[in-house]
Coordinates of C-alpha atoms and ligand atoms in Angstrom, one line a residue:
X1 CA 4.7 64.3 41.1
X2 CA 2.9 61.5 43.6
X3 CA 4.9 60.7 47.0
X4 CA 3.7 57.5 49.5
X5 CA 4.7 59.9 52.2
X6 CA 1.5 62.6 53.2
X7 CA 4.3 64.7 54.6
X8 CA 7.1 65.0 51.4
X9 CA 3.6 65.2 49.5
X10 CA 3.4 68.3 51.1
X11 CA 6.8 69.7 50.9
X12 CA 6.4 69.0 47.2
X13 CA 3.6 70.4 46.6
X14 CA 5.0 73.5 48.5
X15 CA 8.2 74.0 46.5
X16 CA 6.1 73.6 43.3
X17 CA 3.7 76.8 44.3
X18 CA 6.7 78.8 45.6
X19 CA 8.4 77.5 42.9
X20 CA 6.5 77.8 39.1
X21 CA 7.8 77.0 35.9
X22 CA 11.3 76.2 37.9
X23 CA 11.1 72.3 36.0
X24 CA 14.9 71.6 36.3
X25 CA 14.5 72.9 40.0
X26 CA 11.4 71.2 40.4
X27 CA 13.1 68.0 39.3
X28 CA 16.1 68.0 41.0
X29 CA 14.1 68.5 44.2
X30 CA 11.3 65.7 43.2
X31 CA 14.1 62.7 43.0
X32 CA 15.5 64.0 46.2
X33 CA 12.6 63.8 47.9
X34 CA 11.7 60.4 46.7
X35 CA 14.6 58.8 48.2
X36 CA 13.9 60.3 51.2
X37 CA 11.1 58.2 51.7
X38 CA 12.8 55.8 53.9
X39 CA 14.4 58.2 56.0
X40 CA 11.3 60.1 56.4
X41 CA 10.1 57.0 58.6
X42 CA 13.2 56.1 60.2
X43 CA 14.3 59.3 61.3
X44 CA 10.8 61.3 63.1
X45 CA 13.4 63.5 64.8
X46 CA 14.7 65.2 61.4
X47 CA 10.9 65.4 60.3
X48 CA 10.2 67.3 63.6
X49 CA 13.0 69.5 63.4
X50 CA 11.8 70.5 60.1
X51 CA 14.9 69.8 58.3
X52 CA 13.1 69.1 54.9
X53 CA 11.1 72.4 54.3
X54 CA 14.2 74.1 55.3
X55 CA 16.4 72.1 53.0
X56 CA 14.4 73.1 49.9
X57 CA 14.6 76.7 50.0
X58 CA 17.7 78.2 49.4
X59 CA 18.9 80.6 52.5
X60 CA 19.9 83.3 50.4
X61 CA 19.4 83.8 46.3
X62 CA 21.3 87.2 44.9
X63 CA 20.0 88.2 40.7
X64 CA 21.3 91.0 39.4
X65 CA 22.5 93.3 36.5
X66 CA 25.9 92.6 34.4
X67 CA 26.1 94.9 32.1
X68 CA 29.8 95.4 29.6
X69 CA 31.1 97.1 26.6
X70 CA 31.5 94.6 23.7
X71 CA 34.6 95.6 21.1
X72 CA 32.3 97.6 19.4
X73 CA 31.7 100.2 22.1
X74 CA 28.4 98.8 22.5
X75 CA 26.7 98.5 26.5
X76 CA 25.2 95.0 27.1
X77 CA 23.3 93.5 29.7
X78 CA 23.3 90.1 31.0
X79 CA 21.6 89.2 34.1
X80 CA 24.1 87.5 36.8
X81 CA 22.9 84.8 40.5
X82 CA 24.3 83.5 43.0
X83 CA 22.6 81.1 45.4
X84 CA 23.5 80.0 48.4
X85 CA 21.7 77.5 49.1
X86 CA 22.6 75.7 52.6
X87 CA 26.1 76.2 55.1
X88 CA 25.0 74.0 57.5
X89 CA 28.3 72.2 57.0
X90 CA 30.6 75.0 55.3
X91 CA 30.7 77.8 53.3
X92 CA 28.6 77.6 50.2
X93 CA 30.9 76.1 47.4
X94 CA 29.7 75.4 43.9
X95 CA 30.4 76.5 40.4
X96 CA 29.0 79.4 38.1
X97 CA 27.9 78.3 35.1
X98 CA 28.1 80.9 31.9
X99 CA 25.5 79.7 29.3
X100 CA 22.4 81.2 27.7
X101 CA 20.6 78.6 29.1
X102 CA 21.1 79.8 32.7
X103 CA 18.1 81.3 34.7
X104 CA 17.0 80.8 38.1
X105 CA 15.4 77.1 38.0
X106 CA 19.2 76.4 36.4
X107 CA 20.9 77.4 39.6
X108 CA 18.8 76.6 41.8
X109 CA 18.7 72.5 40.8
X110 CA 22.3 73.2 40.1
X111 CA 23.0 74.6 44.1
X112 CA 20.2 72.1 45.5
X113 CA 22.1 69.5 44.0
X114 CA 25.7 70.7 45.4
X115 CA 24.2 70.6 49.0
X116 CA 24.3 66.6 49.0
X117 CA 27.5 66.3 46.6
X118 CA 29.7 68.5 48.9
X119 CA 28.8 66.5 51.8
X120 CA 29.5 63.2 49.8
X121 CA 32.9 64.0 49.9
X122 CA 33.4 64.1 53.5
X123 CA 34.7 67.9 53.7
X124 CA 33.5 71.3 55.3
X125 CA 31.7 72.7 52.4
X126 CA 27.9 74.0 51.9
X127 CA 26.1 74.1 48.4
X128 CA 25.7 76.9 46.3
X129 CA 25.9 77.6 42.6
X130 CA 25.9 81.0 40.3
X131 CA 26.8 81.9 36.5
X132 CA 25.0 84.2 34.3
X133 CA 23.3 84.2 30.7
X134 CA 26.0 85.2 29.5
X135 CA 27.3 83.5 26.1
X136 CA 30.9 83.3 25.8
X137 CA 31.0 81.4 22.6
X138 CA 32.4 83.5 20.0
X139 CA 33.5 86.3 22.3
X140 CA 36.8 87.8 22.1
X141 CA 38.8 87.8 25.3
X142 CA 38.7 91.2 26.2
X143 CA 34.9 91.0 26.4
X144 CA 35.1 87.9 27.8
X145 CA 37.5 90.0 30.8
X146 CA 35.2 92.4 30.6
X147 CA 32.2 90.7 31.2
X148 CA 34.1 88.8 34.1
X149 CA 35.0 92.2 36.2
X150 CA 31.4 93.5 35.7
X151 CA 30.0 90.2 37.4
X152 CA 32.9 90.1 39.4
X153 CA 32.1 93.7 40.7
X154 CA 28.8 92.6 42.3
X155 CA 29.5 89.2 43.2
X156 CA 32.7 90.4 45.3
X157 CA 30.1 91.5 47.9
X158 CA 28.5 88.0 48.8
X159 CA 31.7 86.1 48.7
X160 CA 34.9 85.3 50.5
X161 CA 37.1 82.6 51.4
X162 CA 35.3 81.3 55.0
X163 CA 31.8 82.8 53.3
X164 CA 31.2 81.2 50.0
X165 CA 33.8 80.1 47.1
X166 CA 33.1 80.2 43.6
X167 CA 34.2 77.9 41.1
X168 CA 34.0 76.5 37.0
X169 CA 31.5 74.8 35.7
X170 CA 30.4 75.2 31.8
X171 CA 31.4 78.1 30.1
X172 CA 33.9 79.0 33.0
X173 CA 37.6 78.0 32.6
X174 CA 40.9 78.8 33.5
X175 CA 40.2 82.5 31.8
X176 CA 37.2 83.3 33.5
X177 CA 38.3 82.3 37.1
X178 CA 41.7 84.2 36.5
X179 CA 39.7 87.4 35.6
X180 CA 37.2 86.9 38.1
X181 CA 40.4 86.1 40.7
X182 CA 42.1 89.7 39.7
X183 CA 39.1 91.5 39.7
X184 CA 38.0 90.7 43.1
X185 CA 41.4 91.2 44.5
X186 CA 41.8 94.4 42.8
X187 CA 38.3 95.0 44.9
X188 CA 39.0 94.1 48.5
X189 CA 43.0 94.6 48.3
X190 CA 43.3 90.9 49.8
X191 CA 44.9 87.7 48.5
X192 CA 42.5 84.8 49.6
X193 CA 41.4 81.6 48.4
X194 CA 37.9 83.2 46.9
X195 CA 37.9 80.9 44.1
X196 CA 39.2 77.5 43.3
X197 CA 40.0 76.2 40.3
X198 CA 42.7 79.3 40.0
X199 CA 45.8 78.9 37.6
X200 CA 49.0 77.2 38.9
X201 CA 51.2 80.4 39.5
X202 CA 48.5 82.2 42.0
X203 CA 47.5 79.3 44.3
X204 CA 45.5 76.5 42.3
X205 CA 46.0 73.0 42.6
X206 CA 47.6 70.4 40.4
X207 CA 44.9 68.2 39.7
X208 CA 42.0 70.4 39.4
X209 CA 41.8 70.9 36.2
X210 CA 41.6 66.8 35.6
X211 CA 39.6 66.0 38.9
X212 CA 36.1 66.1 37.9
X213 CA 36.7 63.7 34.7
X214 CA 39.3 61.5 36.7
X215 CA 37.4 61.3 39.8
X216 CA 34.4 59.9 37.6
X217 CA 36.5 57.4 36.1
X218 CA 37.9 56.2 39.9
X219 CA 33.8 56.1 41.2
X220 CA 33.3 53.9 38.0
X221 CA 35.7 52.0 38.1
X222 CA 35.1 51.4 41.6
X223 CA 31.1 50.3 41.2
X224 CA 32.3 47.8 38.4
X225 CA 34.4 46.1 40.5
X226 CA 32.4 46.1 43.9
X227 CA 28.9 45.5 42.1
X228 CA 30.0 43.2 39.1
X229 CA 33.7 42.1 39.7
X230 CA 34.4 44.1 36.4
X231 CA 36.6 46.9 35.5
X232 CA 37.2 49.8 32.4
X233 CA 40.0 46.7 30.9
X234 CA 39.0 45.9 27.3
X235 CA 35.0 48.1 27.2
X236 CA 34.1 50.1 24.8
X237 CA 33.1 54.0 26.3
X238 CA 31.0 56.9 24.6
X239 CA 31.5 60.4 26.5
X240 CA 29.4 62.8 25.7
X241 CA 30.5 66.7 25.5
X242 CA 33.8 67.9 24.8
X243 CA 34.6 70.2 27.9
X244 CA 36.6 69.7 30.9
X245 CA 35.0 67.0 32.3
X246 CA 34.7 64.7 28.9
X247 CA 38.1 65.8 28.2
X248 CA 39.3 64.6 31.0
X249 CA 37.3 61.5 31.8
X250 CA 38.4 60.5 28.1
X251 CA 42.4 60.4 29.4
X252 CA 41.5 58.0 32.2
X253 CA 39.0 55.7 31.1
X254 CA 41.7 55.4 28.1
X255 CA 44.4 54.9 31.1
X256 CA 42.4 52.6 32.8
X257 CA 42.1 50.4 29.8
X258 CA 39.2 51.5 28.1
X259 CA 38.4 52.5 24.6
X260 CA 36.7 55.7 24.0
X261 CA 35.3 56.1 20.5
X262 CA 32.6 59.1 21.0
X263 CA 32.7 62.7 21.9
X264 CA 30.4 65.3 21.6
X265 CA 29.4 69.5 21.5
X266 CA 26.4 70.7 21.0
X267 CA 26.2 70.8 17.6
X268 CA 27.1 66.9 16.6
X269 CA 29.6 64.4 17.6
X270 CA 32.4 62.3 16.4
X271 CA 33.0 58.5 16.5
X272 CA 36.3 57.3 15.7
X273 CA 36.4 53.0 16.0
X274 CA 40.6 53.1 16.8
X275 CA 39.4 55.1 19.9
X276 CA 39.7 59.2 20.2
X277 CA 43.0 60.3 19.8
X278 CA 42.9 63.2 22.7
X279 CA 45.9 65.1 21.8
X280 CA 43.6 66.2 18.7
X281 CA 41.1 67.1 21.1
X282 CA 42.8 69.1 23.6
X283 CA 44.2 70.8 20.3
X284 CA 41.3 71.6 19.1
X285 CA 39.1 72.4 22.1
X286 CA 41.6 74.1 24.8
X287 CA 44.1 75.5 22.4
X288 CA 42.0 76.5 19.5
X289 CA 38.7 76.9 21.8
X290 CA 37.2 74.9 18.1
X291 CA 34.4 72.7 17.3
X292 CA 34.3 68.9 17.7
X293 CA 33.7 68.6 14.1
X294 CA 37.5 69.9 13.7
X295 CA 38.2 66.1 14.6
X296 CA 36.8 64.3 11.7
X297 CA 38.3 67.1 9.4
X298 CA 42.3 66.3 11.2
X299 CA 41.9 62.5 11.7
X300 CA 41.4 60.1 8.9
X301 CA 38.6 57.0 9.3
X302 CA 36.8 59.1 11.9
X303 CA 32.9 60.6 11.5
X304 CA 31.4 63.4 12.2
X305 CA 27.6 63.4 12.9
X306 CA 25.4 66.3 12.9
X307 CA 22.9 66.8 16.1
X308 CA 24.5 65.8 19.8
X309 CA 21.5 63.0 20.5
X310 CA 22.2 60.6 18.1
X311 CA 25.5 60.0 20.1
X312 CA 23.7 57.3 22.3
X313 CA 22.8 55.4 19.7
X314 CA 26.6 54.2 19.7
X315 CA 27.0 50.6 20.6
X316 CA 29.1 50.8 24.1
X317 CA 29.6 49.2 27.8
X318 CA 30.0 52.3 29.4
X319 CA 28.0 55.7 29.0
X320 CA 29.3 58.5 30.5
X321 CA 27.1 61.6 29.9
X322 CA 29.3 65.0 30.2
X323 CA 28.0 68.0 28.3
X324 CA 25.1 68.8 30.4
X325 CA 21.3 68.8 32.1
X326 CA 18.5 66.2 30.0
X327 CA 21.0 65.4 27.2
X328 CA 20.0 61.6 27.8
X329 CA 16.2 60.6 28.0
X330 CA 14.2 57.5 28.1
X331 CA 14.9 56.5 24.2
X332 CA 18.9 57.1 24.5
X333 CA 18.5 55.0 27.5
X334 CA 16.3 52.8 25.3
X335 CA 19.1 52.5 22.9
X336 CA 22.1 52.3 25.2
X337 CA 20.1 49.4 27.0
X338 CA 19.6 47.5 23.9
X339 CA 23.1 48.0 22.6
X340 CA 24.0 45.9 25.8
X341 CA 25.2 49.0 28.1
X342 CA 26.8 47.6 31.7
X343 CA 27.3 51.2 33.0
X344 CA 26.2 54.5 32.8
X345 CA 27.8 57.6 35.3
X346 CA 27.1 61.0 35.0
X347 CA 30.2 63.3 34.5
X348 CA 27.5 66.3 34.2
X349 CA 25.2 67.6 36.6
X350 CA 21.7 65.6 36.0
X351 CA 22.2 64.6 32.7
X352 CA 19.8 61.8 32.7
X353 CA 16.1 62.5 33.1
X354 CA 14.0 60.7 34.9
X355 CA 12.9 58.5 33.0
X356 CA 16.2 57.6 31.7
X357 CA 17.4 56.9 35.2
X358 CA 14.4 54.7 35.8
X359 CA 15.1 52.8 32.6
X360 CA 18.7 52.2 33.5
X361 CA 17.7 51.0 37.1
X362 CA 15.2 48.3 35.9
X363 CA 17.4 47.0 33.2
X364 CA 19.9 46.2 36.1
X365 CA 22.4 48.8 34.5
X366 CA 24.5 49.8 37.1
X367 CA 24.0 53.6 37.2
X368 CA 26.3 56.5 39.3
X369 CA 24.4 59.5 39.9
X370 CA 26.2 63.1 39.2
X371 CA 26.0 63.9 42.8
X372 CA 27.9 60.6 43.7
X373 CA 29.9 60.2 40.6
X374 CA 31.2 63.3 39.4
X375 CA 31.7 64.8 43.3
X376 CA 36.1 64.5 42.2
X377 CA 35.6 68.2 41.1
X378 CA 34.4 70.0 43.8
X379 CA 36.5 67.1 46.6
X380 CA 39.9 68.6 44.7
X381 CA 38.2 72.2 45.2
X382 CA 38.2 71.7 48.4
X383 CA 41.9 70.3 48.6
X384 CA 42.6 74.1 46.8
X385 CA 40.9 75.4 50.0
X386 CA 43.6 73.7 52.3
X387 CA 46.3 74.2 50.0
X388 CA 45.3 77.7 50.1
X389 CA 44.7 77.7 54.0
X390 CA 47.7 76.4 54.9
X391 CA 49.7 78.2 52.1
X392 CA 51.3 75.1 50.8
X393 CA 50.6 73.3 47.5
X394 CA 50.8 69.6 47.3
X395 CA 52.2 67.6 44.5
X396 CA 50.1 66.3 41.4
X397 CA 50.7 62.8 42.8
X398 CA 49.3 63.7 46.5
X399 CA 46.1 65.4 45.1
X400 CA 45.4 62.5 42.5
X401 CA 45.8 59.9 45.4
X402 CA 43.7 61.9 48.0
X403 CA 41.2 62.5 45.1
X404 CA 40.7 58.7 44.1
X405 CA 40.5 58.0 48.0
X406 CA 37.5 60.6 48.6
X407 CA 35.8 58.4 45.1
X408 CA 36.3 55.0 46.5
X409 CA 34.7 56.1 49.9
X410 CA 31.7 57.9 47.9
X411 CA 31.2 54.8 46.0
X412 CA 30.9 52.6 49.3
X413 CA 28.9 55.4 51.4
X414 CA 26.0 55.6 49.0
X415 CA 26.5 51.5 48.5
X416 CA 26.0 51.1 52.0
X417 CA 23.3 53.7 52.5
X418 CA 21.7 52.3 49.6
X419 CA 21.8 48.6 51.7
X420 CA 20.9 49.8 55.0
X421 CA 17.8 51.4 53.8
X422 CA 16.4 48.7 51.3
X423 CA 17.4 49.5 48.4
X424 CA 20.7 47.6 47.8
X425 CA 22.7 48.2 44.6
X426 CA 20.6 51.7 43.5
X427 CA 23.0 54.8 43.9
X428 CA 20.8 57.2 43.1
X429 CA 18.4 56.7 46.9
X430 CA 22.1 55.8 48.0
X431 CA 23.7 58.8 47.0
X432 CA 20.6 60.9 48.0
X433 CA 20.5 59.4 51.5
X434 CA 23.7 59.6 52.6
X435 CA 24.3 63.2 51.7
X436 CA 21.1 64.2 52.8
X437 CA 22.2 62.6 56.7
X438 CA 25.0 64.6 57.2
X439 CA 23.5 67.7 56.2
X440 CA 20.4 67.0 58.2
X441 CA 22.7 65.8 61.6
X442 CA 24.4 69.5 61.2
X443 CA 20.9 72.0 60.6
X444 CA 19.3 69.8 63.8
X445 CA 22.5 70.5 65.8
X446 CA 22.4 73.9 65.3
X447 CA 18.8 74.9 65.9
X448 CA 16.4 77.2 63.7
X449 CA 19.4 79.2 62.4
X450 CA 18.2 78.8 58.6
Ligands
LIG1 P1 32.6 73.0 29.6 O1 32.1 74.3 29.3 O2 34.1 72.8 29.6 O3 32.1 71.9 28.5 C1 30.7 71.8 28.3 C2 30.5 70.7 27.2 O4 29.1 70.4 27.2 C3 30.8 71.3 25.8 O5 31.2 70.2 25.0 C4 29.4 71.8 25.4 O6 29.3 71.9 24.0 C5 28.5 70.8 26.0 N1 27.2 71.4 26.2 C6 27.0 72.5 27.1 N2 25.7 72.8 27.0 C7 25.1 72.0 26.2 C8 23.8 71.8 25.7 N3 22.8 72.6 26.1 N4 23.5 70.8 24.8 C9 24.5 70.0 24.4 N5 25.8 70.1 24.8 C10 26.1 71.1 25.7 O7 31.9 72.5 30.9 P2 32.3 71.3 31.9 O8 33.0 70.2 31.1 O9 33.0 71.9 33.0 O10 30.9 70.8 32.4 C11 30.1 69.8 31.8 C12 29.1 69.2 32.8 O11 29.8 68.8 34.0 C13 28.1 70.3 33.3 O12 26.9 69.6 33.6 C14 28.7 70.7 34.6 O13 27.7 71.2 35.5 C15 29.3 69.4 35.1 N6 30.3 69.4 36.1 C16 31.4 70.2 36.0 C17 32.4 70.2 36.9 C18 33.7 70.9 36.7 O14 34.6 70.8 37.6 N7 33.9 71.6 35.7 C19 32.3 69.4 38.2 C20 31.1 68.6 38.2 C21 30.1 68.6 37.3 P3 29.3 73.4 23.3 O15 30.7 73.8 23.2 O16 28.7 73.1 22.0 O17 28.5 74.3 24.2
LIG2 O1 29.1 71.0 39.6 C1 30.2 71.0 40.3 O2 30.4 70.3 41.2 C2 31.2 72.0 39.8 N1 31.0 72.7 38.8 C3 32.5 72.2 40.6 C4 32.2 73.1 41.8 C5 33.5 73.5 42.6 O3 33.3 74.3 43.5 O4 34.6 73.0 42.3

């Protein structure tokens, strides 16, 4: 990758050789660093202070051994992370992520990422991120417990409520956070906010479980009417994935006047023209823990389509990627673009690649970047940290209003940053550069402590 600036030439260059064969990490950092471009000559100070080779190396990266008895009395070993990447402004917050796909370069674009997201939403909370290689699919739930205290076990020694706080992200639910939750209370005889995300009865918040796919649906709704006096009312929406934060992006854009007719796994997806009836769904998916392709089979005049790609080939106004990293490059942006997409907002963590997002931003698509637009998750986490503090919980209503507050303001801060430094109307240097000041205000303040 090719910078104007000698100086984030360098840093690149340096991550890359520390770095090799990281490509999603290498990526994540690369786009970063792009934006920064600007600041890099406004802002000598930060340059001096050396906030930007510190900023790309994670202060502290923990890998090690999960092993479990399956139901068959059989030992298995997965390999389990954690990295915590920067507390400059909070304790490391993130997700862990339980996936095959999960390996270092995962995490680390995944925690790299959080850094700037966390700040985005205005409260105390570093970037980290974790998970394991684990595959849950098709495990029974006493493995999956099982699995859950083993990683548990280990992780309980890097983590704690004013430390670092784990959450969900794919693969980890309302299960896996309740087993990891009594497993490391079990371990350090202490009832703390550890986690977020936790069930209802033992200190989670309402609203958690819909925050991520809500909040994505108050950012967009909130770009279409600042940059194109436009709103959800009357669009056709495809969402890809099926998870937690499809699922729940699907109820509100429906809410907010929409019609969603896509949804996908990662084996195919469905289209249904009268729009996706969601009870089905959550049926299906939460109740049933089922394949998308269950839909088709239960409601009549829909269509299921093997392979998750061909799901942007859908003719829609909005696009809102869900399921995960790369699912939409440069030819589904092709395709969306010349289906007459408005809007594309990523529910996932960098679901577009590069060239996708490049695509979108020339077209004049107006484009919410994961950090920006699907922040709601981890903003709510951090109302289950206050909740928790303060040992009150607030009411569905309070959350949901706080929550759509904390997207409104993202929406405007990465607007405005995006103005102020040139580039009005593109998010992504936006989003990049305003989450990147905070952080960088905070690691100057406090001197060479990382
Ligand atoms: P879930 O595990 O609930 O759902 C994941 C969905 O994505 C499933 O439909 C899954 O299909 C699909 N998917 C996962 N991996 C792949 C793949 N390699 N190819 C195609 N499809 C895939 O996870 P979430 O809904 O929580 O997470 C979805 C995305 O949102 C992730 O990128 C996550 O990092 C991000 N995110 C999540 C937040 C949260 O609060 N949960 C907050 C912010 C971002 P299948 O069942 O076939 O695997
Ligand atoms: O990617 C994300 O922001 C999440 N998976 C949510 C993290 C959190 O701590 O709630």
């Amino acid at each position: 990758m090719t910078f104007k600036n000698e100086y984030l030439q360098k840093v690149y260059n340096d991550v890359e050789a520390r770095n090799p064969g990281e490509k999603e990490f290498l990526q994540a950092v690369g786009e970063v660093l792009e934006s920064l471009e600007p600041v890099v000559e406004k802002r000598p100070d930060l340059v001096e202070a050396g906030i930007i080779d510190r900023i790309v190396e994670p202060e502290r990266q923990i890998i090690f051994r999960v092993p479990w008895v399956d139901d068959s009395g059989k030992v298995r070993v997965n390999r389990g992370f954690r990295v915590q990447f920067n507390s400059a402004i909070g304790p490391y917050k993130g997700g862990l992520r339980l996936h095959p796909s999960v390996n270092a370069s995962v995490i680390k674009f995944l925690g790299f990422e959080q850094i700037f997201k966390n700040s985005l939403t205005g409260l105390p909370m570093g970037g980290g991120k974790g998970g394991s290689d684990f595959d849950p699919k098709g495990k029974s739930d006493a493995e999956v417990m099982r699995f859950c205290q083993s990683f548990m076990t280990e992780l309980s020694k890097h983590i704690g409520a004013d430390t670092d706080v784990p959450a969900g992200d794919i693969g980890v639910g309302a299960r896996e956070i309740g087993f990891m939750f009594g497993q490391y209370k079990r371990l350090r005889n202490e009832f703390t906010g550890v986690l977020t995300g936790k069930g209802l009865s033992y200190g989670g918040s309402l609203a958690r479980k819909e925050a991520t796919g809500f909040g994505l649906c108050y950012f967009t709704e909130e770009m279409l009417k600042c940059m194109k006096n436009d709103s959800f009312a009357g669009k056709t929406v495809v969402i890809s994935g099926s998870g937690n934060v499809a699922i729940y992006a699907c109820k509100k854009a429906t809410e907010l006047g929409g019609k969603v007719v896509a949804l996908s796994d990662s084996n195919g997806y469905i289209y249904d023209a009268n729009g996706i009836n969601l009870d089905v769904v959550k049926q299906i998916k939460e109740v049933e823990r089922g394949r998308i392709k269950e839909y088709a089979e239960r409601v009549p005049g829909s269509v299921y389509t093997e392979g998750c790609r061909g799901i942007w080939t859908i003719k829609c106004d909005i696009a809102l990627p869900c399921a995960t990293q790369n699912e939409l490059d440069g030819a589904a942006a092709d395709a969306l673009i010349a289906n007459g997409v408005i809007a594309v907002a990523e529910g996932a963590n960098m679901p577009s690649t590069p060239d996708a997002v490049a695509k979108f931003l020339a077209a004049g698509v107006m484009f919410g970047p994961a950090k920006a637009a699907n922040a709601g998750g981890v903003a709510t986490s951090g109302l289950e940290m206050s909740q928790n503090s303060e040992r009150l919980s607030w009411t569905f209503e309070e959350v949901d209003s706080k929550l759509h507050g904390i997207m409104v303001n993202i929406f405007h801060n990465a607007y405005n940053a995006s103005k102020e430094y040139g580039f009005e109307g593109n998010l992504v240097v936006g989003a990049n550069i305003a989450g990147f000041l905070k952080v960088a205000d905070a690691m100057k303040w406090q001197g060479v402590a990382y």
